[in-house]
Amino acid sequence: MALRYYTKLVKSLRLFQHAKARYRTLFGCLALSICFLLVVRRPYLEFPIETVYPKLWKGSGGPSLLMIGNKDSSQQLAAKSEKRIFPSNSICDISKPRSNFCEMKGDIRIKGNSSEILLVSSSQMGRYLENETWKIRPYARKEDPTAMSGVRELSLKSFTGQDQAPNCSIYHSVPALVFSTAGYTGNYFHDFTDVLVPLFITSRQYHGDIQFLIANFQAWWVDKYYVILKQLSKYEIINFDHDHRVHCFSNTLVGLRFHRELSIDPSRSPNGYSMHDFIRFLRRSYSLARDFAITTGHNVGRKPRLMIVPRKRTRAFTNVGEIVEMAETLGYEVVILEAEFGASLSEVSRIVNSCDVMMGVHGAGLTNAVFLPTNAVLIQVVPFEVDWPARSAFGKPSVDMKIRYLEYKIEEKESTLSEQYPHDHPVLRDPGSISKQGWVAFGSIYLDKQNITLDVARFKDTLLQALELLHH
């Protein structure tokens, strides 16, 4: 009897082992199939922009595709090449939503007016290096077709055989960094968020030992920010568009690293640089006197300085005189910044740095907050229905700058839109219907047609709150 039970038990165990083996085979095949789909098919996927950037899609007027890279169609590489431009020799990261960034190492030759950056490889480096081509637009707003349309496209190529390469005119012992000053440059905010902050992230680690080559070169832009540029690079800037010489490097960076709007993520930046490091870098570059704002409780006899950024064309204050009068009754010394335009940046930075509080309607002029001393207060006056752009551009970055942030959201009656449209008009009653028409429609009304008549009695509490922050 015992033998019979034992025999049945052995048969059951054998059946269980066979079933387990079949399941292992089944799950193994399933796992291989999933890996194949993820690894092999991934390079050919396109991501709908409404999935990745819902706000951007809503403002674009319709669906489009977010292209994460632009590789020569003759090259069919597997997913492992998505982040690598030339395997084992050079890296190209196209995975970030705002900027592509490439680093090439080896025998690199740059002839600016040809739009080509060449990596000359030897046959010993492997046949997979031959005739690789990637096309890069080196500006940190790649998801925006309007901005990128004017950015010069560069071809990064690898080929075998030095006899095909142009002869070197100049040999450089430091790395090269190639970037563009097209896109939205000329707008003060975009100068900083799209170029200067990413340039700091990308180049500061070299402590000046890096050569800048600028595509879409604009002399006025270089002159305006020359103080910053010369602190990041010890070398005369090369005009990539018109320099006919062949420059040779052993290390070349193409494009700028971008983290977030007007800010830096220390966990992703070389040497852990932060936005506050960038602010301190600006103070040293322009020899600004003040590192910290006034502490009102310890500075008897000195009034806190309030800077008003009035704006001229749109989103302007219509009653600056009333604002000044009310602020002075609270104990402020008031300064009017007329000068985002005209005055040199050295002069503007000095005036801003002398102030303890800055206030203004959402707009490029508030970018001057980068020159405020630590613990100063930024008051952003948010126009009717402009909440999200305001917080994204200045609300969050101010915290990273170590500046105290206050927000004053206007009421409908304080907007001149209430004078331009009937009370029951969708612009006032249903702003969402305007947003659905796209960013152009939204901006043409809420950014371009709106001025602000500040309710000074209501705004008084915000200025008192700023004084309280300074006191502590």
PDB file of C-alpha atoms in Angstrom, residues 47-163:
ATOM      1  CA  PHE A  47       5.638  60.422 -29.452  1.00  0.00           C
ATOM      2  CA  PRO A  48       2.452  62.486 -29.799  1.00  0.00           C
ATOM      3  CA  ILE A  49       3.208  65.902 -28.375  1.00  0.00           C
ATOM      4  CA  GLU A  50      -0.125  66.040 -26.557  1.00  0.00           C
ATOM      5  CA  THR A  51       1.045  63.055 -24.480  1.00  0.00           C
ATOM      6  CA  VAL A  52       4.466  64.475 -23.614  1.00  0.00           C
ATOM      7  CA  TYR A  53       3.610  68.180 -23.390  1.00  0.00           C
ATOM      8  CA  PRO A  54      -0.135  68.634 -22.897  1.00  0.00           C
ATOM      9  CA  LYS A  55       0.136  72.397 -22.284  1.00  0.00           C
ATOM     10  CA  LEU A  56       2.312  72.922 -25.342  1.00  0.00           C
ATOM     11  CA  TRP A  57      -0.065  70.889 -27.492  1.00  0.00           C
ATOM     12  CA  LYS A  58      -3.097  72.827 -26.291  1.00  0.00           C
ATOM     13  CA  GLY A  59      -1.347  76.046 -27.217  1.00  0.00           C
ATOM     14  CA  SER A  60      -0.210  74.871 -30.633  1.00  0.00           C
ATOM     15  CA  GLY A  61      -3.599  74.847 -32.261  1.00  0.00           C
ATOM     16  CA  GLY A  62      -3.568  71.147 -33.034  1.00  0.00           C
ATOM     17  CA  PRO A  63      -1.715  67.862 -32.837  1.00  0.00           C
ATOM     18  CA  SER A  64       1.833  67.441 -34.048  1.00  0.00           C
ATOM     19  CA  LEU A  65       4.723  65.074 -33.444  1.00  0.00           C
ATOM     20  CA  LEU A  66       7.615  65.529 -31.086  1.00  0.00           C
ATOM     21  CA  MET A  67      10.729  64.381 -32.938  1.00  0.00           C
ATOM     22  CA  ILE A  68      13.433  63.366 -30.495  1.00  0.00           C
ATOM     23  CA  GLY A  69      16.254  63.408 -33.009  1.00  0.00           C
ATOM     24  CA  ASN A  70      17.181  63.826 -36.652  1.00  0.00           C
ATOM     25  CA  LYS A  71      19.398  61.071 -37.989  1.00  0.00           C
ATOM     26  CA  ASP A  72      20.364  60.499 -41.583  1.00  0.00           C
ATOM     27  CA  SER A  73      17.774  58.114 -43.057  1.00  0.00           C
ATOM     28  CA  SER A  74      20.513  55.947 -44.562  1.00  0.00           C
ATOM     29  CA  GLN A  75      21.538  54.841 -41.077  1.00  0.00           C
ATOM     30  CA  GLN A  76      19.397  52.134 -39.470  1.00  0.00           C
ATOM     31  CA  LEU A  77      20.755  51.616 -35.973  1.00  0.00           C
ATOM     32  CA  ALA A  78      19.163  49.787 -33.086  1.00  0.00           C
ATOM     33  CA  ALA A  79      17.975  51.481 -29.900  1.00  0.00           C
ATOM     34  CA  LYS A  80      21.453  51.417 -28.385  1.00  0.00           C
ATOM     35  CA  SER A  81      22.383  54.180 -30.851  1.00  0.00           C
ATOM     36  CA  GLU A  82      19.654  56.526 -29.662  1.00  0.00           C
ATOM     37  CA  LYS A  83      21.965  58.111 -27.108  1.00  0.00           C
ATOM     38  CA  ARG A  84      25.230  57.447 -28.936  1.00  0.00           C
ATOM     39  CA  ILE A  85      26.313  59.262 -32.034  1.00  0.00           C
ATOM     40  CA  PHE A  86      29.614  57.435 -32.627  1.00  0.00           C
ATOM     41  CA  PRO A  87      29.869  54.311 -30.459  1.00  0.00           C
ATOM     42  CA  SER A  88      32.865  54.212 -28.096  1.00  0.00           C
ATOM     43  CA  ASN A  89      34.137  57.542 -29.420  1.00  0.00           C
ATOM     44  CA  SER A  90      31.455  60.156 -29.038  1.00  0.00           C
ATOM     45  CA  ILE A  91      28.156  60.584 -27.226  1.00  0.00           C
ATOM     46  CA  CYS A  92      24.978  62.311 -28.421  1.00  0.00           C
ATOM     47  CA  ASP A  93      22.099  62.528 -25.962  1.00  0.00           C
ATOM     48  CA  ILE A  94      18.833  63.239 -27.775  1.00  0.00           C
ATOM     49  CA  SER A  95      16.593  61.972 -24.987  1.00  0.00           C
ATOM     50  CA  LYS A  96      15.920  65.335 -23.317  1.00  0.00           C
ATOM     51  CA  PRO A  97      12.770  67.273 -24.281  1.00  0.00           C
ATOM     52  CA  ARG A  98      14.421  70.691 -24.668  1.00  0.00           C
ATOM     53  CA  SER A  99      17.916  70.173 -26.060  1.00  0.00           C
ATOM     54  CA  ASN A 100      20.156  67.738 -27.923  1.00  0.00           C
ATOM     55  CA  PHE A 101      23.723  67.523 -26.665  1.00  0.00           C
ATOM     56  CA  CYS A 102      26.695  65.824 -28.327  1.00  0.00           C
ATOM     57  CA  GLU A 103      30.290  65.240 -27.280  1.00  0.00           C
ATOM     58  CA  MET A 104      32.880  64.057 -29.795  1.00  0.00           C
ATOM     59  CA  LYS A 105      36.371  62.901 -28.877  1.00  0.00           C
ATOM     60  CA  GLY A 106      39.225  62.170 -31.255  1.00  0.00           C
ATOM     61  CA  ASP A 107      40.522  63.893 -34.376  1.00  0.00           C
ATOM     62  CA  ILE A 108      37.797  66.534 -34.908  1.00  0.00           C
ATOM     63  CA  ARG A 109      37.888  69.128 -37.684  1.00  0.00           C
ATOM     64  CA  ILE A 110      35.490  72.057 -37.902  1.00  0.00           C
ATOM     65  CA  LYS A 111      35.074  74.234 -40.963  1.00  0.00           C
ATOM     66  CA  GLY A 112      32.445  76.694 -39.892  1.00  0.00           C
ATOM     67  CA  ASN A 113      31.034  77.941 -43.169  1.00  0.00           C
ATOM     68  CA  SER A 114      30.490  74.357 -44.342  1.00  0.00           C
ATOM     69  CA  SER A 115      28.155  73.501 -41.408  1.00  0.00           C
ATOM     70  CA  GLU A 116      30.144  70.302 -40.909  1.00  0.00           C
ATOM     71  CA  ILE A 117      31.880  68.917 -37.842  1.00  0.00           C
ATOM     72  CA  LEU A 118      34.037  65.953 -38.851  1.00  0.00           C
ATOM     73  CA  LEU A 119      35.413  63.095 -36.787  1.00  0.00           C
ATOM     74  CA  VAL A 120      38.302  61.518 -38.662  1.00  0.00           C
ATOM     75  CA  SER A 121      38.546  57.885 -37.589  1.00  0.00           C
ATOM     76  CA  SER A 122      41.074  55.207 -38.390  1.00  0.00           C
ATOM     77  CA  SER A 123      40.185  51.774 -39.732  1.00  0.00           C
ATOM     78  CA  GLN A 124      41.290  50.242 -36.439  1.00  0.00           C
ATOM     79  CA  MET A 125      38.404  52.038 -34.662  1.00  0.00           C
ATOM     80  CA  GLY A 126      35.855  49.749 -36.293  1.00  0.00           C
ATOM     81  CA  ARG A 127      33.837  49.828 -39.494  1.00  0.00           C
ATOM     82  CA  TYR A 128      30.672  50.954 -37.652  1.00  0.00           C
ATOM     83  CA  LEU A 129      32.272  54.407 -37.281  1.00  0.00           C
ATOM     84  CA  GLU A 130      32.418  55.029 -41.009  1.00  0.00           C
ATOM     85  CA  ASN A 131      29.953  57.418 -42.664  1.00  0.00           C
ATOM     86  CA  GLU A 132      27.847  58.159 -39.602  1.00  0.00           C
ATOM     87  CA  THR A 133      25.871  61.411 -39.925  1.00  0.00           C
ATOM     88  CA  TRP A 134      23.745  63.228 -37.383  1.00  0.00           C
ATOM     89  CA  LYS A 135      22.102  66.616 -37.855  1.00  0.00           C
ATOM     90  CA  ILE A 136      21.841  68.900 -34.837  1.00  0.00           C
ATOM     91  CA  ARG A 137      20.380  72.388 -34.283  1.00  0.00           C
ATOM     92  CA  PRO A 138      22.323  73.620 -31.227  1.00  0.00           C
ATOM     93  CA  TYR A 139      19.662  75.665 -29.432  1.00  0.00           C
ATOM     94  CA  ALA A 140      17.833  74.694 -26.237  1.00  0.00           C
ATOM     95  CA  ARG A 141      14.202  74.773 -27.370  1.00  0.00           C
ATOM     96  CA  LYS A 142      13.977  71.851 -29.748  1.00  0.00           C
ATOM     97  CA  GLU A 143      10.280  71.187 -29.083  1.00  0.00           C
ATOM     98  CA  ASP A 144       9.356  74.619 -30.507  1.00  0.00           C
ATOM     99  CA  PRO A 145       9.329  74.603 -34.343  1.00  0.00           C
ATOM    100  CA  THR A 146       9.001  78.392 -34.495  1.00  0.00           C
ATOM    101  CA  ALA A 147      12.152  78.920 -32.441  1.00  0.00           C
ATOM    102  CA  MET A 148      14.105  76.199 -34.233  1.00  0.00           C
ATOM    103  CA  SER A 149      13.200  77.261 -37.773  1.00  0.00           C
ATOM    104  CA  GLY A 150      15.962  79.877 -37.819  1.00  0.00           C
ATOM    105  CA  VAL A 151      18.620  77.804 -36.042  1.00  0.00           C
ATOM    106  CA  ARG A 152      21.403  76.615 -38.310  1.00  0.00           C
ATOM    107  CA  GLU A 153      21.514  72.857 -38.791  1.00  0.00           C
ATOM    108  CA  LEU A 154      24.936  71.284 -38.297  1.00  0.00           C
ATOM    109  CA  SER A 155      26.088  67.930 -39.665  1.00  0.00           C
ATOM    110  CA  LEU A 156      28.192  65.748 -37.394  1.00  0.00           C
ATOM    111  CA  LYS A 157      29.983  63.165 -39.518  1.00  0.00           C
ATOM    112  CA  SER A 158      32.418  60.336 -39.039  1.00  0.00           C
ATOM    113  CA  PHE A 159      34.483  58.745 -41.789  1.00  0.00           C
ATOM    114  CA  THR A 160      37.627  56.683 -42.162  1.00  0.00           C
ATOM    115  CA  GLY A 161      40.712  58.028 -43.895  1.00  0.00           C
ATOM    116  CA  GLN A 162      42.612  61.229 -43.169  1.00  0.00           C
ATOM    117  CA  ASP A 163      43.257  61.832 -46.862  1.00  0.00           C
TER     118      ASP A 163
END
